[in-house]
Amino acid sequence: MKIGIPRGLLYDHYQFLWKSFFENLGAEVVISQKTNKKIVDDGVAVTVDEACLPVKVYHGHVMDLRDKVDFIFVPKIMSIHEKEYICPKFCGLPEMIKTSISNLPTIIDPTIDFIKNKKHLLEIVYEIGGYVTYDKRKIRLSFEEALKSHQNYKNKMKQGFFPMDLDKKHEEKHEAKHKEDTQKILLLGHPYNIYDEYLSMNIVEKLRKYGMTVITQDHFSKDQINPQMNELQKKMFWTFGRKMLGAALYAMEQEDIQGIIYLSSFGCGIDSVIADIVERRTRRNSKKPYILLTMDEHTGEAGIDTRIEAFVDMIKWRVENENYVSTHGQYISAR
Amino acid sequence: MKKCYLGVDIGSVSTNVIVMDEDEKIIDTLYIRTQGKPIETIQKGLYKIKERINNEIKIAGIGTTGSGRQLGGIMVGADVIKNEITAHGVAALHFVPNVQTILEIGGQDSKIILLRNGILYDFAMNTVCAAGTGSFLDRQAERMGIPIEEFGDLALKSEATVRIAGRCAVFAESDMIHKQQMGHNQEDIINGLCEALVRNYLNNLGKGKEIKSPIIFQGGVAANVGIKKAFEKILGQEVIVPPYASVMGAIGVALLAKEEVRKSGRTNFKGFEVANSSYQVKSFECDHCPNMCEVVEFFRDKNMVARWGDKCGRWSNVEVKNTKLA
């Protein structure tokens, strides 16, 4: 039995949980290819116009799996935290997929809704596992094992690890690790935007090549993110919105973080609110440079490159000046 | 022999070349229209510069900027290839050391750059919209049958206010046509358009930014006095248009090239012969993976000198033969 998992949307977040759960159950797991031009083009062609780029790309990933597997796992995710929602497009994802793409294999589309509490988690797990086996005990044990690898992965992320570092060789990994003398940049954005090398135009690697250490909201702990959120007038009820905003508010007060980049996909409702709050707060409460980069299927790489290069130049220029005491006291040349 | 530095700004609408001497004095400037042919335009620019400056001059360094900076950099052998924002910031600081705000409007993009105490502090570039840029002004001037050079002066003659919707170039155009059909004066409509562009620029780029004087206005559109006046009216502050406003990017990158050569001790400049070579660009779609990258091959006198456009590096990393000829 072959189960396909599209490498899109929350895949980067839950890849170990989903993959090892199905594998522990004894199923063969097929992950769609990394996002490439064909996947983007296929996705854009079938998806409704109004959807954002990551949703379109997800469709492309489903199409990549369509003829290769017996089942495709497309969970209907409404809420992953108590009293918090995620983007409403996720609630309609299985329906969108089923109506937009023809000749699909069976879609495994459990409803995941923890808005009230997580009490029925096990029921959902049994429902998903039921596609593979009737053995409830096996399902439960498989899930518990999978949770461990998920936790392991999350801990790794907290240490500054990126999903794209996973398939690198050991020495490269070592290089990618945090260096003390480099400048640190906080890269904010939904995980499916910042961790997808194709969609993000490899922004993480580009920043690293300029000698920057890149961190994201996933590298902060709950204790760093959540206290900031109490200062807000209203509860931030989007899970990813809370993480990004909390990380930004925390980063503003950290001396070793030199700048904030927000990578947003065009037409994202959550980003339009969060990016704006982050920008206002950053300008009001700190002197850190901030830039918003917007991408969609028409975005040219040259435009992004120019902005990244200028942003890095600005940070280096600023840092050099902090360490340099001019004899004239003003107008230190940039050159 | 006098040592000089070249700055080349290859933009979407214009290509600018400047010559600067060792004392950072500008000796010559050139502003030519790119017209979608960057390679020929760079050659033309270098050829003209070579004709105009006498042979007493030796080029000690060269830099490229603008959207065509990579291509231009490979062609001429640039010592430094820099983005437009840094280049504009460096140039503005050179002329007005205490500058705090740079308004820059070019052919296809517009940017705002904030500087504090002589360092780049913040910047923004236009996103998906080109409504506030030179190419839109160009198009409107053409549609109205007015040479772009006279556009700004006409706006100054306006006596009544006509409000044009500046949110979007397409809507601005239909709004202008509507105002024309209503019988408004051409000067008033042009002035209205200038103000609409400035409003759009400030809403788009100036959002949340502290625009402090001295304010410098540069880029090709700075030559338009109508826009300058509209900026001053809306901002309520004086706006300075520096002497070399339209070629500031090129000046900035020449300054950076001078610095780079001072560090490295030598220039990569391939000489003015670049203007006499024949260049050719070929492209193909790589079918090795589903990314289907469009790979570009760049030839000088039938020898391949560079290759780019692939994501994985299988083409661009290949050592190109005959690099000496390049």
XYZ file of C-alpha atoms in Angstrom, chain A residues 33 35-39 41 198 201 266 276 279 283 286-292 294 296 301-303 305-307 309-311 313-314 317-318 321 330-335, chain B residues 24 69-70 81-86 89-90 93-94 97-98 115 117-123 125-128 207-209 252 255-256 258-259 285 290-294 311:
84
model
C 9.214 15.845 -5.533
C 8.798 22.063 -5.716
C 9.918 22.707 -9.271
C 8.678 24.621 -12.244
C 6.445 21.808 -13.462
C 4.767 21.446 -10.085
C 2.841 25.341 -13.473
C 11.970 27.034 -4.980
C 14.043 31.570 -4.348
C 0.868 37.783 -2.493
C 1.950 45.349 8.845
C 6.530 46.698 10.437
C 9.769 51.021 13.423
C 13.479 49.456 17.613
C 15.978 50.721 15.119
C 16.285 47.419 13.354
C 15.898 47.438 9.592
C 12.822 45.669 8.284
C 11.858 44.640 4.780
C 8.818 42.927 3.348
C 6.299 39.609 -1.540
C 3.815 35.162 -6.341
C 14.243 36.526 -9.055
C 16.205 39.655 -10.002
C 13.919 41.886 -7.960
C 18.060 39.515 -5.332
C 18.387 43.297 -5.533
C 16.408 43.768 -2.344
C 21.672 42.468 -1.554
C 20.726 46.007 -0.572
C 19.357 44.828 2.760
C 24.650 45.924 2.453
C 22.661 48.111 4.796
C 27.220 49.221 6.669
C 25.448 49.817 9.959
C 29.763 52.094 11.731
C 29.938 62.338 11.671
C 29.325 61.325 8.069
C 31.453 58.287 7.931
C 31.863 57.184 4.377
C 30.198 53.999 3.337
C 33.056 53.025 1.188
C 36.037 62.063 -7.608
C 24.252 44.937 -13.903
C 25.146 41.235 -14.124
C 28.625 44.872 -9.473
C 26.295 46.551 -7.030
C 22.559 46.922 -6.513
C 20.930 50.258 -7.315
C 20.008 51.085 -3.740
C 23.527 51.025 -2.378
C 22.938 55.994 -1.437
C 26.693 56.256 -1.954
C 26.191 61.033 0.250
C 28.995 62.138 -2.039
C 26.936 64.500 2.987
C 24.096 65.202 5.412
C 19.987 57.765 5.625
C 24.301 60.159 10.125
C 25.743 59.206 6.806
C 24.707 55.577 6.765
C 21.988 53.710 4.940
C 19.179 53.361 7.446
C 16.118 52.069 5.643
C 14.813 51.652 2.125
C 11.254 49.627 -3.428
C 7.991 49.555 -5.328
C 6.397 46.119 -5.274
C 4.144 44.790 -7.997
C 4.326 54.471 4.341
C 5.469 54.654 7.944
C 8.752 56.326 7.053
C 27.671 55.678 -6.995
C 32.832 55.551 -6.420
C 32.484 51.953 -5.256
C 37.389 53.254 -7.071
C 37.273 51.871 -3.545
C 15.646 25.223 -22.119
C 11.288 19.546 -14.301
C 12.536 23.043 -13.455
C 13.157 23.563 -17.166
C 15.522 26.456 -16.535
C 16.119 28.840 -19.374
C 19.166 26.848 -10.681
